[in-house]
Amino acid sequence: AQKVTQAQTEISVVEKEDVTLDCVYETRDTTYYLFWYKQPPSGELVFLIRRNSFDEQNEISGRYSWNFQKSTSSFNFTITASQVVDSAVYFCALSRPLTGGFKTIFGAGTRLFVKA
Amino acid sequence: DGGITQSPKYLFRKEGQNVTLSCEQNLNHDAMYWYRQDPGQGLRLIYYSQIVNDFQKGDIAEGYSVSREKKESFPLTVTSAQKNPTAFYLCASSARDNNQPQHFGDGTRLSIL
């Protein structure tokens, strides 16, 4: 079965704290892609990062960093020195190939509150 | 600017009524998608289309219909057969390769009158 689990429903932090959003996935495919999206209050999802299953290098982009570990099927997202503008719902997603196309499965999302 | 436009932003449906949600993209993407978002359940795939004049059912297609007559447009009709239509609906598009991220519209919030 293909599944994406974001066990943290809501997280609340104070500005400047570091916060890690967990993502655990299940798949039998050897080739797949993992994504993180941010959904601000305006509603549209914004793409943050993509990782393929053969690239376990961690990535840092400004205050954002991602830790991909195939051994534990995890793709965790850390925000360093959080800011109020980081408040949003964050979705982890798994994209897998199907005959004639592909399918993306989203986790339930983690709502992050950053308080000033 | 390239992007995805969904309209209307808010929509109200009466009992027994069909309503259509609009989705237009000018990103020249082949693939388009419709998702339903309910609180605490993430996004669930309703329908997707990889190419013009072709579309496939997603996980929760019952009570919905789509068409893909033009590359730019992928309207979703919520029929009277959908007994619980109240939700936030998101349209997305992407290049056909599965390593490409999806681009999303601002969503349509549908409620029952």
GROMACS .gro file of C-alpha atoms in nm:
model
  229
    1ALA     CA    1   0.000   0.000   0.000
    2GLN     CA    2   0.109   0.354  -0.069
    3LYS     CA    3   0.072   0.588   0.221
    4VAL     CA    4   0.205   0.914   0.361
    5THR     CA    5   0.178   0.976   0.735
    6GLN     CA    6   0.219   1.313   0.900
    7ALA     CA    7   0.162   1.224   1.263
    8GLN     CA    8   0.174   1.582   1.391
    9THR     CA    9  -0.167   1.740   1.336
   10GLU     CA   10  -0.075   2.078   1.483
   11ILE     CA   11   0.246   2.231   1.615
   12SER     CA   12   0.274   2.560   1.798
   13VAL     CA   13   0.607   2.736   1.851
   14VAL     CA   14   0.731   3.078   1.949
   15GLU     CA   15   0.910   3.287   1.691
   16LYS     CA   16   1.282   3.204   1.650
   17GLU     CA   17   1.238   2.847   1.770
   18ASP     CA   18   1.343   2.562   1.541
   19VAL     CA   19   1.070   2.318   1.442
   20THR     CA   20   1.073   1.982   1.262
   21LEU     CA   21   0.776   1.846   1.070
   22ASP     CA   22   0.777   1.469   1.036
   23CYS     CA   23   0.683   1.268   0.727
   24VAL     CA   24   0.686   0.890   0.699
   25TYR     CA   25   0.591   0.715   0.378
   26GLU     CA   26   0.515   0.362   0.262
   27THR     CA   27   0.571   0.233  -0.090
   28ARG     CA   28   0.692  -0.081  -0.265
   29ASP     CA   29   0.817   0.114  -0.565
   30THR     CA   30   1.191   0.156  -0.612
   31THR     CA   31   1.143   0.478  -0.810
   32TYR     CA   32   0.935   0.747  -0.651
   33TYR     CA   33   0.941   1.116  -0.567
   34LEU     CA   34   0.877   1.300  -0.246
   35PHE     CA   35   0.753   1.656  -0.214
   36TRP     CA   36   0.677   1.918   0.049
   37TYR     CA   37   0.415   2.185  -0.011
   38LYS     CA   38   0.310   2.483   0.200
   39GLN     CA   39  -0.053   2.597   0.220
   40PRO     CA   40  -0.082   2.952   0.360
   41PRO     CA   41  -0.419   3.091   0.470
   42SER     CA   42  -0.488   3.209   0.114
   43GLY     CA   43  -0.545   2.845   0.018
   44GLU     CA   44  -0.317   2.761  -0.272
   45LEU     CA   45  -0.043   2.503  -0.218
   46VAL     CA   46   0.309   2.624  -0.284
   47PHE     CA   47   0.581   2.380  -0.388
   48LEU     CA   48   0.885   2.375  -0.157
   49ILE     CA   49   1.104   2.081  -0.252
   50ARG     CA   50   1.123   1.761  -0.456
   51ARG     CA   51   1.340   1.455  -0.388
   52ASN     CA   52   1.373   1.137  -0.593
   53SER     CA   53   1.421   0.800  -0.431
   54PHE     CA   54   1.782   0.769  -0.544
   55ASP     CA   55   1.899   1.096  -0.395
   56GLU     CA   56   1.940   1.084  -0.020
   57GLN     CA   57   2.139   1.403   0.007
   58ASN     CA   58   2.001   1.642   0.260
   59GLU     CA   59   1.918   1.987   0.134
   60ILE     CA   60   1.925   2.331   0.286
   61SER     CA   61   1.753   2.636   0.144
   62GLY     CA   62   1.782   2.939   0.366
   63ARG     CA   63   1.602   2.859   0.692
   64TYR     CA   64   1.455   2.540   0.547
   65SER     CA   65   1.625   2.200   0.549
   66TRP     CA   66   1.513   1.851   0.458
   67ASN     CA   67   1.639   1.514   0.586
   68PHE     CA   68   1.561   1.216   0.360
   69GLN     CA   69   1.635   0.872   0.506
   70LYS     CA   70   1.530   0.569   0.302
   71SER     CA   71   1.626   0.333   0.586
   72THR     CA   72   1.343   0.477   0.797
   73SER     CA   73   1.119   0.588   0.504
   74SER     CA   74   1.121   0.940   0.636
   75PHE     CA   75   1.145   1.282   0.474
   76ASN     CA   76   1.146   1.535   0.755
   77PHE     CA   77   1.136   1.913   0.718
   78THR     CA   78   1.303   2.153   0.959
   79ILE     CA   79   1.248   2.528   0.982
   80THR     CA   80   1.526   2.707   1.165
   81ALA     CA   81   1.453   3.030   1.352
   82SER     CA   82   1.084   3.018   1.268
   83GLN     CA   83   0.894   3.334   1.177
   84VAL     CA   84   0.527   3.428   1.195
   85VAL     CA   85   0.510   3.409   0.814
   86ASP     CA   86   0.590   3.038   0.839
   87SER     CA   87   0.245   2.979   0.988
   88ALA     CA   88   0.066   2.751   0.741
   89VAL     CA   89  -0.035   2.393   0.675
   90TYR     CA   90   0.250   2.183   0.538
   91PHE     CA   91   0.190   1.875   0.325
   92CYS     CA   92   0.427   1.593   0.247
   93ALA     CA   93   0.348   1.399  -0.073
   94LEU     CA   94   0.463   1.083  -0.252
   95SER     CA   95   0.449   1.058  -0.632
   96ARG     CA   96   0.465   0.714  -0.786
   97PRO     CA   97   0.448   0.594  -1.145
   98LEU     CA   98   0.141   0.419  -1.283
   99THR     CA   99   0.076   0.278  -1.630
  100GLY     CA  100   0.005   0.575  -1.850
  101GLY     CA  101   0.075   0.831  -1.585
  102PHE     CA  102   0.148   0.878  -1.220
  103LYS     CA  103  -0.028   0.946  -0.894
  104THR     CA  104   0.051   1.176  -0.605
  105ILE     CA  105  -0.056   1.083  -0.254
  106PHE     CA  106  -0.070   1.356   0.008
  107GLY     CA  107  -0.034   1.329   0.382
  108ALA     CA  108  -0.302   1.479   0.606
  109GLY     CA  109  -0.090   1.788   0.666
  110THR     CA  110   0.063   1.952   0.972
  111ARG     CA  111  -0.068   2.292   1.078
  112LEU     CA  112   0.213   2.510   1.212
  113PHE     CA  113   0.142   2.811   1.433
  114VAL     CA  114   0.430   3.048   1.494
  115LYS     CA  115   0.356   3.300   1.766
  116ALA     CA  116   0.529   3.636   1.789
  117ASP     CA  117   0.210   3.594  -1.515
  118GLY     CA  118   0.157   3.220  -1.564
  119GLY     CA  119  -0.066   3.041  -1.322
  120ILE     CA  120  -0.389   2.863  -1.244
  121THR     CA  121  -0.718   3.043  -1.202
  122GLN     CA  122  -1.009   2.885  -1.017
  123SER     CA  123  -1.353   3.039  -1.004
  124PRO     CA  124  -1.564   3.113  -0.821
  125LYS     CA  125  -1.388   3.146  -0.487
  126TYR     CA  126  -1.708   3.063  -0.297
  127LEU     CA  127  -2.002   2.861  -0.428
  128PHE     CA  128  -2.330   2.755  -0.276
  129ARG     CA  129  -2.531   2.457  -0.394
  130LYS     CA  130  -2.898   2.385  -0.343
  131GLU     CA  131  -3.030   2.034  -0.297
  132GLY     CA  132  -3.056   1.848  -0.627
  133GLN     CA  133  -2.849   2.100  -0.814
  134ASN     CA  134  -2.540   2.042  -1.025
  135VAL     CA  135  -2.266   2.304  -1.001
  136THR     CA  136  -1.953   2.352  -1.208
  137LEU     CA  137  -1.617   2.471  -1.079
  138SER     CA  138  -1.388   2.636  -1.329
  139CYS     CA  139  -1.013   2.578  -1.362
  140GLU     CA  140  -0.796   2.748  -1.624
  141GLN     CA  141  -0.419   2.735  -1.661
  142ASN     CA  142  -0.176   2.923  -1.886
  143LEU     CA  143   0.134   2.725  -1.790
  144ASN     CA  144   0.115   2.503  -2.101
  145HIS     CA  145   0.091   2.198  -1.875
  146ASP     CA  146  -0.044   1.872  -2.017
  147ALA     CA  147  -0.162   1.727  -1.686
  148MET     CA  148  -0.439   1.869  -1.468
  149TYR     CA  149  -0.596   1.749  -1.142
  150TRP     CA  150  -0.885   1.806  -0.908
  151TYR     CA  151  -0.851   1.750  -0.534
  152ARG     CA  152  -1.094   1.771  -0.250
  153GLN     CA  153  -0.970   1.894   0.087
  154ASP     CA  154  -1.158   1.820   0.408
  155PRO     CA  155  -1.037   1.920   0.754
  156GLY     CA  156  -0.781   1.675   0.888
  157GLN     CA  157  -0.783   1.458   0.575
  158GLY     CA  158  -0.534   1.623   0.346
  159LEU     CA  159  -0.598   1.624  -0.028
  160ARG     CA  160  -0.786   1.347  -0.202
  161LEU     CA  161  -0.774   1.303  -0.578
  162ILE     CA  162  -1.108   1.328  -0.759
  163TYR     CA  163  -1.009   1.320  -1.128
  164TYR     CA  164  -0.697   1.378  -1.332
  165SER     CA  165  -0.616   1.430  -1.696
  166GLN     CA  166  -0.280   1.362  -1.858
  167ILE     CA  167  -0.377   1.497  -2.200
  168VAL     CA  168  -0.659   1.671  -2.383
  169ASN     CA  169  -0.974   1.458  -2.436
  170ASP     CA  170  -0.862   1.202  -2.180
  171PHE     CA  171  -0.917   1.181  -1.805
  172GLN     CA  172  -0.907   0.920  -1.531
  173LYS     CA  173  -1.094   0.868  -1.204
  174GLY     CA  174  -0.909   0.931  -0.885
  175ASP     CA  175  -0.985   0.793  -0.541
  176ILE     CA  176  -1.319   0.968  -0.484
  177ALA     CA  177  -1.475   1.023  -0.830
  178GLU     CA  178  -1.830   0.922  -0.741
  179GLY     CA  179  -2.070   1.214  -0.772
  180TYR     CA  180  -1.829   1.420  -0.982
  181SER     CA  181  -1.767   1.462  -1.355
  182VAL     CA  182  -1.505   1.641  -1.562
  183SER     CA  183  -1.420   1.729  -1.920
  184ARG     CA  184  -1.094   1.818  -2.092
  185GLU     CA  185  -1.180   1.967  -2.428
  186LYS     CA  186  -0.898   2.220  -2.419
  187LYS     CA  187  -0.548   2.199  -2.279
  188GLU     CA  188  -0.604   2.510  -2.069
  189SER     CA  189  -0.932   2.410  -1.909
  190PHE     CA  190  -1.045   2.130  -1.675
  191PRO     CA  191  -1.389   2.207  -1.527
  192LEU     CA  192  -1.532   1.995  -1.245
  193THR     CA  193  -1.906   1.936  -1.208
  194VAL     CA  194  -2.036   1.841  -0.865
  195THR     CA  195  -2.355   1.652  -0.937
  196SER     CA  196  -2.660   1.598  -0.717
  197ALA     CA  197  -2.532   1.242  -0.665
  198GLN     CA  198  -2.254   1.379  -0.443
  199LYS     CA  199  -2.434   1.377  -0.109
  200ASN     CA  200  -2.165   1.551   0.093
  201PRO     CA  201  -2.016   1.815  -0.136
  202THR     CA  202  -1.918   2.069   0.128
  203ALA     CA  203  -1.540   2.099   0.101
  204PHE     CA  204  -1.252   2.302  -0.037
  205TYR     CA  205  -1.170   2.211  -0.397
  206LEU     CA  206  -0.824   2.259  -0.542
  207CYS     CA  207  -0.722   2.238  -0.906
  208ALA     CA  208  -0.360   2.173  -1.005
  209SER     CA  209  -0.152   2.127  -1.316
  210SER     CA  210   0.191   1.991  -1.397
  211ALA     CA  211   0.415   1.869  -1.673
  212ARG     CA  212   0.349   1.501  -1.744
  213ASP     CA  213   0.674   1.369  -1.598
  214ASN     CA  214   0.614   1.245  -1.247
  215ASN     CA  215   0.906   1.427  -1.103
  216GLN     CA  216   0.751   1.764  -1.172
  217PRO     CA  217   0.578   1.955  -0.892
  218GLN     CA  218   0.214   2.048  -0.925
  219HIS     CA  219   0.103   2.409  -0.943
  220PHE     CA  220  -0.216   2.488  -0.755
  221GLY     CA  221  -0.496   2.739  -0.786
  222ASP     CA  222  -0.644   2.934  -0.494
  223GLY     CA  223  -0.930   2.690  -0.450
  224THR     CA  224  -1.311   2.702  -0.446
  225ARG     CA  225  -1.503   2.661  -0.123
  226LEU     CA  226  -1.834   2.484  -0.186
  227SER     CA  227  -2.115   2.485   0.067
  228ILE     CA  228  -2.469   2.350   0.080
  229LEU     CA  229  -2.757   2.595   0.113
   0.00000   0.00000   0.00000
